[in-house]
Each structure stands twice: as structure tokens, then as C-alpha cells.
GROMACS .gro file of C-alpha atoms in nm:
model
  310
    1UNK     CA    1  -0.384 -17.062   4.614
    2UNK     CA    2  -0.224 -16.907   4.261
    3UNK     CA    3  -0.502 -16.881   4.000
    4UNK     CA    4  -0.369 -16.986   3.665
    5UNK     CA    5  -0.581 -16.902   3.368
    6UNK     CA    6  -0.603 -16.966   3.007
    7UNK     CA    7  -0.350 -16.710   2.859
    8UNK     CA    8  -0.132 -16.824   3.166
    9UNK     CA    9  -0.145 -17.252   3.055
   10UNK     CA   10  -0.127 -17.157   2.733
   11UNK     CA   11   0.175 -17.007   2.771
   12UNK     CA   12   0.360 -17.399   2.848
   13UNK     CA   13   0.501 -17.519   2.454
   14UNK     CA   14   0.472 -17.773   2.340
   15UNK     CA   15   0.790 -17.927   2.324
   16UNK     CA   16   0.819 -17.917   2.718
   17UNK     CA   17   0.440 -18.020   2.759
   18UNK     CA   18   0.490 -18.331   2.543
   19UNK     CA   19   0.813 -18.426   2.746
   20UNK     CA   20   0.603 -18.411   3.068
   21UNK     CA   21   0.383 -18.635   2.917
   22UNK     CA   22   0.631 -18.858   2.807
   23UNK     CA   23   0.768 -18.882   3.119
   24UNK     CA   24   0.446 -18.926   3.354
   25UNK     CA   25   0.336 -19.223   3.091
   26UNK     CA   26   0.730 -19.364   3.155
   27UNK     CA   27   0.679 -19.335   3.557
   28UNK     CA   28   0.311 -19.378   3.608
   29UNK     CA   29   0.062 -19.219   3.877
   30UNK     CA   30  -0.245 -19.289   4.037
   31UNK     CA   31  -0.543 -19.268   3.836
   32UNK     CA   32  -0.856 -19.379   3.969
   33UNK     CA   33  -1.187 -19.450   3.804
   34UNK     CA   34  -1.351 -19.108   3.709
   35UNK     CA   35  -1.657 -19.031   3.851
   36UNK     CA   36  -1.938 -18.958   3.599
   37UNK     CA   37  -2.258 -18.755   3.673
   38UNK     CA   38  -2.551 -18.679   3.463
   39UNK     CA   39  -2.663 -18.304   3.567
   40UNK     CA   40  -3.029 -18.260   3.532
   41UNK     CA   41  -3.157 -17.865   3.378
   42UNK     CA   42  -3.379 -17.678   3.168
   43UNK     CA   43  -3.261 -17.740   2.808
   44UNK     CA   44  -3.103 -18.092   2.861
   45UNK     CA   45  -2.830 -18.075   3.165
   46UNK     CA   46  -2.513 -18.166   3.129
   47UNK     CA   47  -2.286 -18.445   3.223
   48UNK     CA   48  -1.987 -18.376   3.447
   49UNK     CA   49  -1.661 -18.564   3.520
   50UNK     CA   50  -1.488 -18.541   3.800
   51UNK     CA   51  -1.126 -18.707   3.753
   52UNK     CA   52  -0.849 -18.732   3.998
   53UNK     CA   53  -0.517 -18.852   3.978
   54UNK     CA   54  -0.200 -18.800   4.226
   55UNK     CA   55   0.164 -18.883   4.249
   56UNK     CA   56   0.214 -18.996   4.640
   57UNK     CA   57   0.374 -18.745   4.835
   58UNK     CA   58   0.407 -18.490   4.590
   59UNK     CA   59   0.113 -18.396   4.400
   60UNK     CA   60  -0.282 -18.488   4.397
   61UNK     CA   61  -0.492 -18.296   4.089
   62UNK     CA   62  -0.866 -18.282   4.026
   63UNK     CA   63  -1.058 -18.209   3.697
   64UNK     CA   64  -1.374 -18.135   3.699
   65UNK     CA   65  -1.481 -18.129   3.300
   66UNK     CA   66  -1.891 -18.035   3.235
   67UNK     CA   67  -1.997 -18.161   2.864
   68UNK     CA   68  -2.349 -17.957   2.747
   69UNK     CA   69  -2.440 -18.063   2.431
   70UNK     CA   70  -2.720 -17.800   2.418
   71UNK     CA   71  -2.493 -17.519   2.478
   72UNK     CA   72  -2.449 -17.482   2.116
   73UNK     CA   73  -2.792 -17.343   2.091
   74UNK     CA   74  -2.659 -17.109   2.343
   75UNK     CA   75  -2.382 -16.920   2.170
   76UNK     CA   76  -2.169 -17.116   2.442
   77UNK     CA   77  -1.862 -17.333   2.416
   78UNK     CA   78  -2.002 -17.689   2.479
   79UNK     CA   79  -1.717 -17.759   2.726
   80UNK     CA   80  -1.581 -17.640   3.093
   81UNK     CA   81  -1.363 -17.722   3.286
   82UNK     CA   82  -1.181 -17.696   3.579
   83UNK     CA   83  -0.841 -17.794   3.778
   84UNK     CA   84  -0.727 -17.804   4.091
   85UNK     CA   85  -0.356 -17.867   4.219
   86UNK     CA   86  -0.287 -17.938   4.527
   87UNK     CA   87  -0.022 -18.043   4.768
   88UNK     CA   88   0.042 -18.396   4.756
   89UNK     CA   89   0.173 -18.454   5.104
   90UNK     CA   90  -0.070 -18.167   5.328
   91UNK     CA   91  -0.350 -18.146   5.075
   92UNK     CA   92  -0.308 -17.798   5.064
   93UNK     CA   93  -0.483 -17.640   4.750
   94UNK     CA   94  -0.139 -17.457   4.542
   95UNK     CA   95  -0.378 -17.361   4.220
   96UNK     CA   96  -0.693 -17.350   4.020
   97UNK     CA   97  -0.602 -17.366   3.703
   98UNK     CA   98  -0.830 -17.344   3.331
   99UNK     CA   99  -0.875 -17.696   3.307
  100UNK     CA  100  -1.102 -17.595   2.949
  101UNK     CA  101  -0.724 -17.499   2.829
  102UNK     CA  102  -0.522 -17.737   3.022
  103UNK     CA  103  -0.731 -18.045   2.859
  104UNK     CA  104  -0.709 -17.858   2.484
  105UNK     CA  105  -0.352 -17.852   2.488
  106UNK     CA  106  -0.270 -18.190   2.711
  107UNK     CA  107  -0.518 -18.347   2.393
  108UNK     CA  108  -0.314 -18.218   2.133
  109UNK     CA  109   0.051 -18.296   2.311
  110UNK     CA  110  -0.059 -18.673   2.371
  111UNK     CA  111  -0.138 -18.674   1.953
  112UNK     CA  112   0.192 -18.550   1.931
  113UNK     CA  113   0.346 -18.796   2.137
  114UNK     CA  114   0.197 -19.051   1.968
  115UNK     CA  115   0.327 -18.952   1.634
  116UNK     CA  116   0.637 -18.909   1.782
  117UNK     CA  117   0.632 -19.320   1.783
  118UNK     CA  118   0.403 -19.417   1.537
  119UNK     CA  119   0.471 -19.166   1.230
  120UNK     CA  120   0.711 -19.205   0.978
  121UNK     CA  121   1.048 -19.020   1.061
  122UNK     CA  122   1.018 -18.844   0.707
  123UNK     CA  123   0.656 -18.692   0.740
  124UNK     CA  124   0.621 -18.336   0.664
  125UNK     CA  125   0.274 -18.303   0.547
  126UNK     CA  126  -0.022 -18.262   0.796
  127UNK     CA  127  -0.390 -18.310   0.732
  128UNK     CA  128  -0.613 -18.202   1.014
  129UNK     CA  129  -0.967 -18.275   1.020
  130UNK     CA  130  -1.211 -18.042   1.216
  131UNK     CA  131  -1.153 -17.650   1.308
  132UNK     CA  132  -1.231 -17.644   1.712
  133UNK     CA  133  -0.981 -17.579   2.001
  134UNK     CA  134  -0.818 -17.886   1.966
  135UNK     CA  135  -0.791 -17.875   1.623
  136UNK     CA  136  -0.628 -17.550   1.661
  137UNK     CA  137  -0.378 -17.651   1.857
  138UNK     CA  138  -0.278 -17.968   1.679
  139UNK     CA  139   0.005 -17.808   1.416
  140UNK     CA  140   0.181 -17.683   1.682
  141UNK     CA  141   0.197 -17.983   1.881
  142UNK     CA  142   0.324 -18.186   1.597
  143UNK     CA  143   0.562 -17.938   1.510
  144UNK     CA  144   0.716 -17.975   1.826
  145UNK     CA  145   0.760 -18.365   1.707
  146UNK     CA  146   0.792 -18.324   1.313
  147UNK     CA  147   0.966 -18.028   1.130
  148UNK     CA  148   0.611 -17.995   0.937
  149UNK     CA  149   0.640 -17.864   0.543
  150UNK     CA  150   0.295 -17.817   0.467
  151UNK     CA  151  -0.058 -17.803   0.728
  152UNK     CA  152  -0.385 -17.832   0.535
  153UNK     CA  153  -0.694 -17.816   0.746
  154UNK     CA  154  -1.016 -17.959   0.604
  155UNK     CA  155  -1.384 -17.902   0.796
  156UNK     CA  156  -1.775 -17.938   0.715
  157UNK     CA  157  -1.798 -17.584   0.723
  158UNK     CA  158  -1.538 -17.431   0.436
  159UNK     CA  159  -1.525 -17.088   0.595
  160UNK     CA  160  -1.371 -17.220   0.949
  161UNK     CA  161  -1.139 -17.449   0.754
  162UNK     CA  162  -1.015 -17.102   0.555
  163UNK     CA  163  -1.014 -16.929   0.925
  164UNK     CA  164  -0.832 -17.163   1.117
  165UNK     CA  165  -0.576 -17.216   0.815
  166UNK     CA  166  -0.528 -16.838   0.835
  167UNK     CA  167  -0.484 -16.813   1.194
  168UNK     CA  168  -0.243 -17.091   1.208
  169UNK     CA  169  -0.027 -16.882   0.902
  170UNK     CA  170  -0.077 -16.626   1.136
  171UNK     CA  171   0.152 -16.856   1.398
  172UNK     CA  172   0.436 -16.934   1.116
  173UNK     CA  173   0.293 -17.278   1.014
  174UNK     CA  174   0.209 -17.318   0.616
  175UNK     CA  175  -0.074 -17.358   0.628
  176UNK     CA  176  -0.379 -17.376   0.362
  177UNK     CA  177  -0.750 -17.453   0.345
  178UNK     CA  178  -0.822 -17.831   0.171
  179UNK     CA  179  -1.076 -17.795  -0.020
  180UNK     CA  180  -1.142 -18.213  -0.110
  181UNK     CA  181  -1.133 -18.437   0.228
  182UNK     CA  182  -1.056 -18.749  -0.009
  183UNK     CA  183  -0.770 -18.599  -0.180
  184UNK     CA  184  -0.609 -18.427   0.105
  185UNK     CA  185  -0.632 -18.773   0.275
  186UNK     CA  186  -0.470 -18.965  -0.016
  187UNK     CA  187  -0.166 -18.705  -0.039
  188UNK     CA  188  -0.117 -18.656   0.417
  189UNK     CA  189   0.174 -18.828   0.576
  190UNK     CA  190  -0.006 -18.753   0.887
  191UNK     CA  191  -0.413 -18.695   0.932
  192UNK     CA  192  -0.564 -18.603   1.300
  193UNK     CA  193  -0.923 -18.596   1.330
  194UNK     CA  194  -1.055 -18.404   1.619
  195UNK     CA  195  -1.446 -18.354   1.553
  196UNK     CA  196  -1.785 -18.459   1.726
  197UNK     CA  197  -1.840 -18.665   1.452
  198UNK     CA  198  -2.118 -18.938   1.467
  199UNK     CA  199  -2.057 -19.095   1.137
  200UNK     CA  200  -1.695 -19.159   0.988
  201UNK     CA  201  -1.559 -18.836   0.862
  202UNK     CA  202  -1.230 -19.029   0.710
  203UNK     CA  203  -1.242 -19.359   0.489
  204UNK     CA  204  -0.995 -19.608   0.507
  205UNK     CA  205  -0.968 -19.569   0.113
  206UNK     CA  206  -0.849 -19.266   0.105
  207UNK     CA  207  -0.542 -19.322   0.319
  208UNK     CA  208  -0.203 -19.344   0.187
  209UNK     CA  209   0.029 -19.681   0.282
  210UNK     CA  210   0.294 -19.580   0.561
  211UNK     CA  211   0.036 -19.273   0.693
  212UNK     CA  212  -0.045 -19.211   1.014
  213UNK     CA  213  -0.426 -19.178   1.177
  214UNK     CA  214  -0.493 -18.993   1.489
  215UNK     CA  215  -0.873 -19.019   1.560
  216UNK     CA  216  -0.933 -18.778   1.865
  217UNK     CA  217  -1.254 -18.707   1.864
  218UNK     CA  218  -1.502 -19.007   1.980
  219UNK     CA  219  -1.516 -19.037   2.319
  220UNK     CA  220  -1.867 -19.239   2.364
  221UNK     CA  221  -1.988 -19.537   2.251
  222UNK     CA  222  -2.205 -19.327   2.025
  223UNK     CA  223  -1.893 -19.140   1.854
  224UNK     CA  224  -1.731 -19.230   1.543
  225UNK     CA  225  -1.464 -19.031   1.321
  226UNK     CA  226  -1.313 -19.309   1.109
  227UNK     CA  227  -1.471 -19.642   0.853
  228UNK     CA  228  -1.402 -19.944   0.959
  229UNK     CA  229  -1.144 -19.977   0.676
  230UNK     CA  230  -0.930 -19.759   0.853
  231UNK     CA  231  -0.856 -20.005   1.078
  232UNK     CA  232  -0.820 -20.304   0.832
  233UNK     CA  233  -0.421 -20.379   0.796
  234UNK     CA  234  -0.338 -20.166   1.034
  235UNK     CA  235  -0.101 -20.102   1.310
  236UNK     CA  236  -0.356 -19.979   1.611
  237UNK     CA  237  -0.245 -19.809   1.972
  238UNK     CA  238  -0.433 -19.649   2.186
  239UNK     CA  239  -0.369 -19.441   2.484
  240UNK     CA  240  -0.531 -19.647   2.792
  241UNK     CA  241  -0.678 -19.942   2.735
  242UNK     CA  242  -0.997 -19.749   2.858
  243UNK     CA  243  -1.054 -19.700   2.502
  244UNK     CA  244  -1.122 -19.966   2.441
  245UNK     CA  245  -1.458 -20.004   2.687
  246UNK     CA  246  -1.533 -19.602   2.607
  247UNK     CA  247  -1.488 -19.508   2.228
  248UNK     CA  248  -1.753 -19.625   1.940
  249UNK     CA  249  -1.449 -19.533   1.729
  250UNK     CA  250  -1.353 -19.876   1.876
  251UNK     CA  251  -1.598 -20.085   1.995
  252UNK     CA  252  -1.802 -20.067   1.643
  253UNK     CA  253  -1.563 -20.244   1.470
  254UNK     CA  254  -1.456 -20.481   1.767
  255UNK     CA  255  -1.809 -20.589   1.769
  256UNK     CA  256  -1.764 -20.676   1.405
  257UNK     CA  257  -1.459 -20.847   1.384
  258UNK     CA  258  -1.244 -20.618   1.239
  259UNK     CA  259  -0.994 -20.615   1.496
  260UNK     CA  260  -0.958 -20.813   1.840
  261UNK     CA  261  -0.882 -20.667   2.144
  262UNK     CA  262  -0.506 -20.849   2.102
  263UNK     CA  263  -0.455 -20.700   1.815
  264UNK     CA  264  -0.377 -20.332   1.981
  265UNK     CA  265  -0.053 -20.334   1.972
  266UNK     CA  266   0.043 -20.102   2.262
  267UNK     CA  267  -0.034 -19.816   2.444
  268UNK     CA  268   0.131 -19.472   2.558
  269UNK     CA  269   0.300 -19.599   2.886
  270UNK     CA  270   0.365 -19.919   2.658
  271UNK     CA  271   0.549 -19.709   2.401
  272UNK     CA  272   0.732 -19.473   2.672
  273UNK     CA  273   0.877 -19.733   2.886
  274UNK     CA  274   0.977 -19.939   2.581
  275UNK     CA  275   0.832 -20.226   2.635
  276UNK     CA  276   0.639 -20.224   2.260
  277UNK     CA  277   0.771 -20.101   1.942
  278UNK     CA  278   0.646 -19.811   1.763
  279UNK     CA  279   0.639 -19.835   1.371
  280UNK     CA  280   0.847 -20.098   1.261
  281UNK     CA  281   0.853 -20.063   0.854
  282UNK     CA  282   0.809 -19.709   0.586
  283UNK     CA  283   0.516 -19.865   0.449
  284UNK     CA  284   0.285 -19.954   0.764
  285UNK     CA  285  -0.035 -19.740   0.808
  286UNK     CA  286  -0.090 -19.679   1.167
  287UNK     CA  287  -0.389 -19.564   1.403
  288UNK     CA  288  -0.342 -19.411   1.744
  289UNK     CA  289  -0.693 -19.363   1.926
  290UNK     CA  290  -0.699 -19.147   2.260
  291UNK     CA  291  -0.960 -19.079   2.464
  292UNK     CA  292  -0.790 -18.898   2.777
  293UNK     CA  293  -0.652 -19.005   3.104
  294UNK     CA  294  -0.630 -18.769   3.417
  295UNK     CA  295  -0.222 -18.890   3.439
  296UNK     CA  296  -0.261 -18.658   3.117
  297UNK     CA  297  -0.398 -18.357   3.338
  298UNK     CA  298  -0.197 -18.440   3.577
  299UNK     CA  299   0.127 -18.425   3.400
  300UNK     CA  300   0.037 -18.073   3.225
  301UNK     CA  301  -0.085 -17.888   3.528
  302UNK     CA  302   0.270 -18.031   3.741
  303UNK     CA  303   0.461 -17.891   3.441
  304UNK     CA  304   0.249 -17.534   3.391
  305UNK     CA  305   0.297 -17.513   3.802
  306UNK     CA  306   0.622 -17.538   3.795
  307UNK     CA  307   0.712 -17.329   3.504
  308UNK     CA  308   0.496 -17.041   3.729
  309UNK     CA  309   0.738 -16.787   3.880
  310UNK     CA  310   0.786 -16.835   4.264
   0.00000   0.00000   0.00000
């Protein structure tokens, strides 16, 4: 069995990740229910997914993704993970893989993906809201879908807004710190929130007509990145339509009639086997709201396996 780490996944781009993607979501795979475990400890536990999914005959993957909440107190990241590959006809294990880096970048390819569909074909300017690993990654990803002319990165804390802006010069992106959430909001083509947000970060007000919203962050009912005026007017897809049962990004406003279920319009494997439209007009605002699928994890560790040398 190969072990794969992080400097090793990382490796994949983005443009060849984001095809993968494309293409699983266009074929499909089996994706079962994850499993979900609450992990009693000293200091508060942690809760720990387990997430299979497996393309018959060929490939069968398992994620195994911890989430500790008190691990901030802890100097530690607040997320682990890992994958395992294996054959999909013998079950034989082929790799264990960083599944920590594998789910970063899969995250931020599937944004891209999205905005491949849903943002205007003229959008240049980036707005990305939070400074973690995922928010990291996100200006490469979309560079891989947009030729990007300017990359502002806003956070609570200024000084990892100027860091990450910095780091992602560093990369050849032109980047720069934004220093007002509201403004950079009003003047983004694109914005992509990926925080642990609680309470809406970004306000439908501020958004500019014909932008695009990626809202990556909320992934429980008790999550929330965006105002319910976000969502007002606007085109919405999603990735699965488990987001709609898992995200309080979602299910707030659902549960006050700002939206209906019907009124998603479509959803990744919707979008890549063509059976919806993406944007259909310049001036339509449009959401896309993921919360992760293992056909996601799936897809990236096939395509990091088989870019390994043999």
C-alpha cells in the first residue's frame, strides 16, 4: 500500500482536479449514507465521519474525517482526516492518502466547478471571505476556471487577511488585503465564503447584480455564513441535495419562507450532465451552497492515484 501525503496530493492542479470532478458528477458513483459518530474525551471529544463511496469494479474509497472543536484551545488544527483507496474488484488496500489535504483541495475544486457554471463569463475580480486552508486554496482553484485580475481576501482577524493575501502574491495571484467586507462585496464579481461562521458574515445588500456567492462554510444546522437576503432574487444550486437536510445556511431561511425547496434550481451532477442550465442572463445574482459528498473524495484520490508514478 503507497502512502500519499500532503505535499504528495497537493501536488494534483487544479485544472485536472476540477475535470475529475466534473466528470465523476457527469458519471455518478456509489455514495452511501455517511456514518456519523460522536467520540466521547477529556476536553469535549470529537465527532468523526466515516464516508465511503466506490465505483463497481474499479475503485472503493473511505474517509475517515474527525471534527474537534476544542482543538483550538490546543494549538491544533480542528480537523483530520484520513483516506483510504482501495481496489475496487479484490479490496486490496492501493493507498492511504492525507485525506486533511485531499478534502481542502476537493472543497475548493467543487467551488470552482461551480463557478465554472454559475459565474459570469467576464468575472475577473475575486472576493474571498475567511483565511483557513480552504480559503487558501480557493484563488487557485478559480483561476483554473476564470483568468482572475484582481484577489482580495477579507477576514475577522486583519493580520491573517494581510498574510494569506501575501502568500497567495507569493503564488503569482494579485492579490491584496480588503480592508471593508461591505465594500469589497459591493465591487466582487465573485465572493466565496469559507469560515466557521455562526452568524452571517456576508449581507445580501452588499452584493452586486450578476455576482456570484459561494457559501462553503456551514455544514450544520447550527452554521450560517450568509443573510437571508442573499438568497432573495436569487438563482440557488447546491451540490447534493443533502444540503438541503444538513446546512443552517439553508434550512434557516427554508423554515422562513424565503426560498422553497423547488426553488433550487439544480445541482452539480444536474449541471454536469446538462440536464439544468447554469446562469442564464449578465445580470442574475447566483448562490452555489456545498456541503461535501464522498463522490468528491472519491474523484480526487482516483485522479492523485493515478497521476502517482508506477
Amino acid at each position: 500500500m503507497q502512502l500519499i501525503d500532503a505535499a504528495t496530493a497537493a501536488a494534483l492542479p487544479f485544472p485536472r482536479l476540477i475535470d475529475a470532478l466534473r466528470a465523476m458528477f457527469a458519471q455518478g458513483c456509489s455514495v452511501p449514507p455517511r456514518h456519523v459518530h460522536e467520540v466521547p474525551a477529556p476536553g469535549g471529544g470529537f465527532t468523526s465521519l466515516i464516508m465511503p463511496a466506490w465505483l463497481e469494479g474499479r475503485y472503493y474509497g473511505v474517509k475517515t474525517i474527525n471534527i474537534a472543536p476544542g482543538n483550538a484551545a490546543r494549538g491544533l488544527p480542528g480537523l483530520h482526516a484520513s483516506y483510504v483507496l482501495h481496489d475496487g474488484s479484490t479490496g486490496v488496500p492501493l493507498a492511504l492518502m492525507d485525506g486533511s489535504e485531499l478534502t481542502n483541495r476537493r472543497t475548493a475544486a467543487a467551488s470552482a466547478l461551480a463557478a465554472h457554471w454559475l459565474a459570469r463569463p467576464d468575472a475577473r475580480h475575486l472576493l474571498v471571505v475567511g483565511a483557513g486552508r480552504v480559503a487558501a486554496l480557493l484563488p487557485a482553484a478559480y483561476a483554473a476556471v476564470r483568468p482572475l485580475a484582481r484577489v482580495q481576501v477579507w477576514a475577522r482577524t486583519p493580520g491573517q487577511a494581510q498574510a494569506l493575501a501575501a502568500r497567495l502574491r507569493g503564488q503569482g495571484l494579485p492579490a491584496e488585503a480588503a480592508p471593508d467586507l461591505a465594500a469589497a462585496c459591493a465591487q466582487a464579481d465573485m465572493v466565496s465564503c469559507a469560515t466557521l461562521a455562526t452568524e452571517p458574515v456576508v449581507h445580501g445588500a452588499w452584493l452586486a447584480p450578476g455576482s456570484h456567492l459561494d457559501l462553503v462554510g456551514s455544514f450544520t444546522p447550527a452554521m450560517r455564513e450568509a443573510d437571508d437576503a442573499c438568497f432573495a432574487g436569487a438563482s440557488l444550486f447546491v451540490d447534493t441535495p443533502e444540503a438541503l437536510q444538513k446546512s443552517g445556511e439553508l434550512l434557516g431561511p427554508l423554515s422562513r419562507g424565503v426560498f422553497t425547496a423547488e426553488d433550487i434550481r439544480g445541482t452539480l451532477q444536474a449541471l454536469a450532465r446538462g440536464e439544468c442550465a447554469g446562469r442564464r442572463t449578465p445580470g442574475e445574482r447566483t448562490v452555489f451552497k456545498s456541503v461535501g459528498t464522498a463522490l468528491e473524495d472519491l474523484a480526487a484520490a482516483i485522479a492523485v492515484w493515478e497521476s502517482q508514478p508506477r
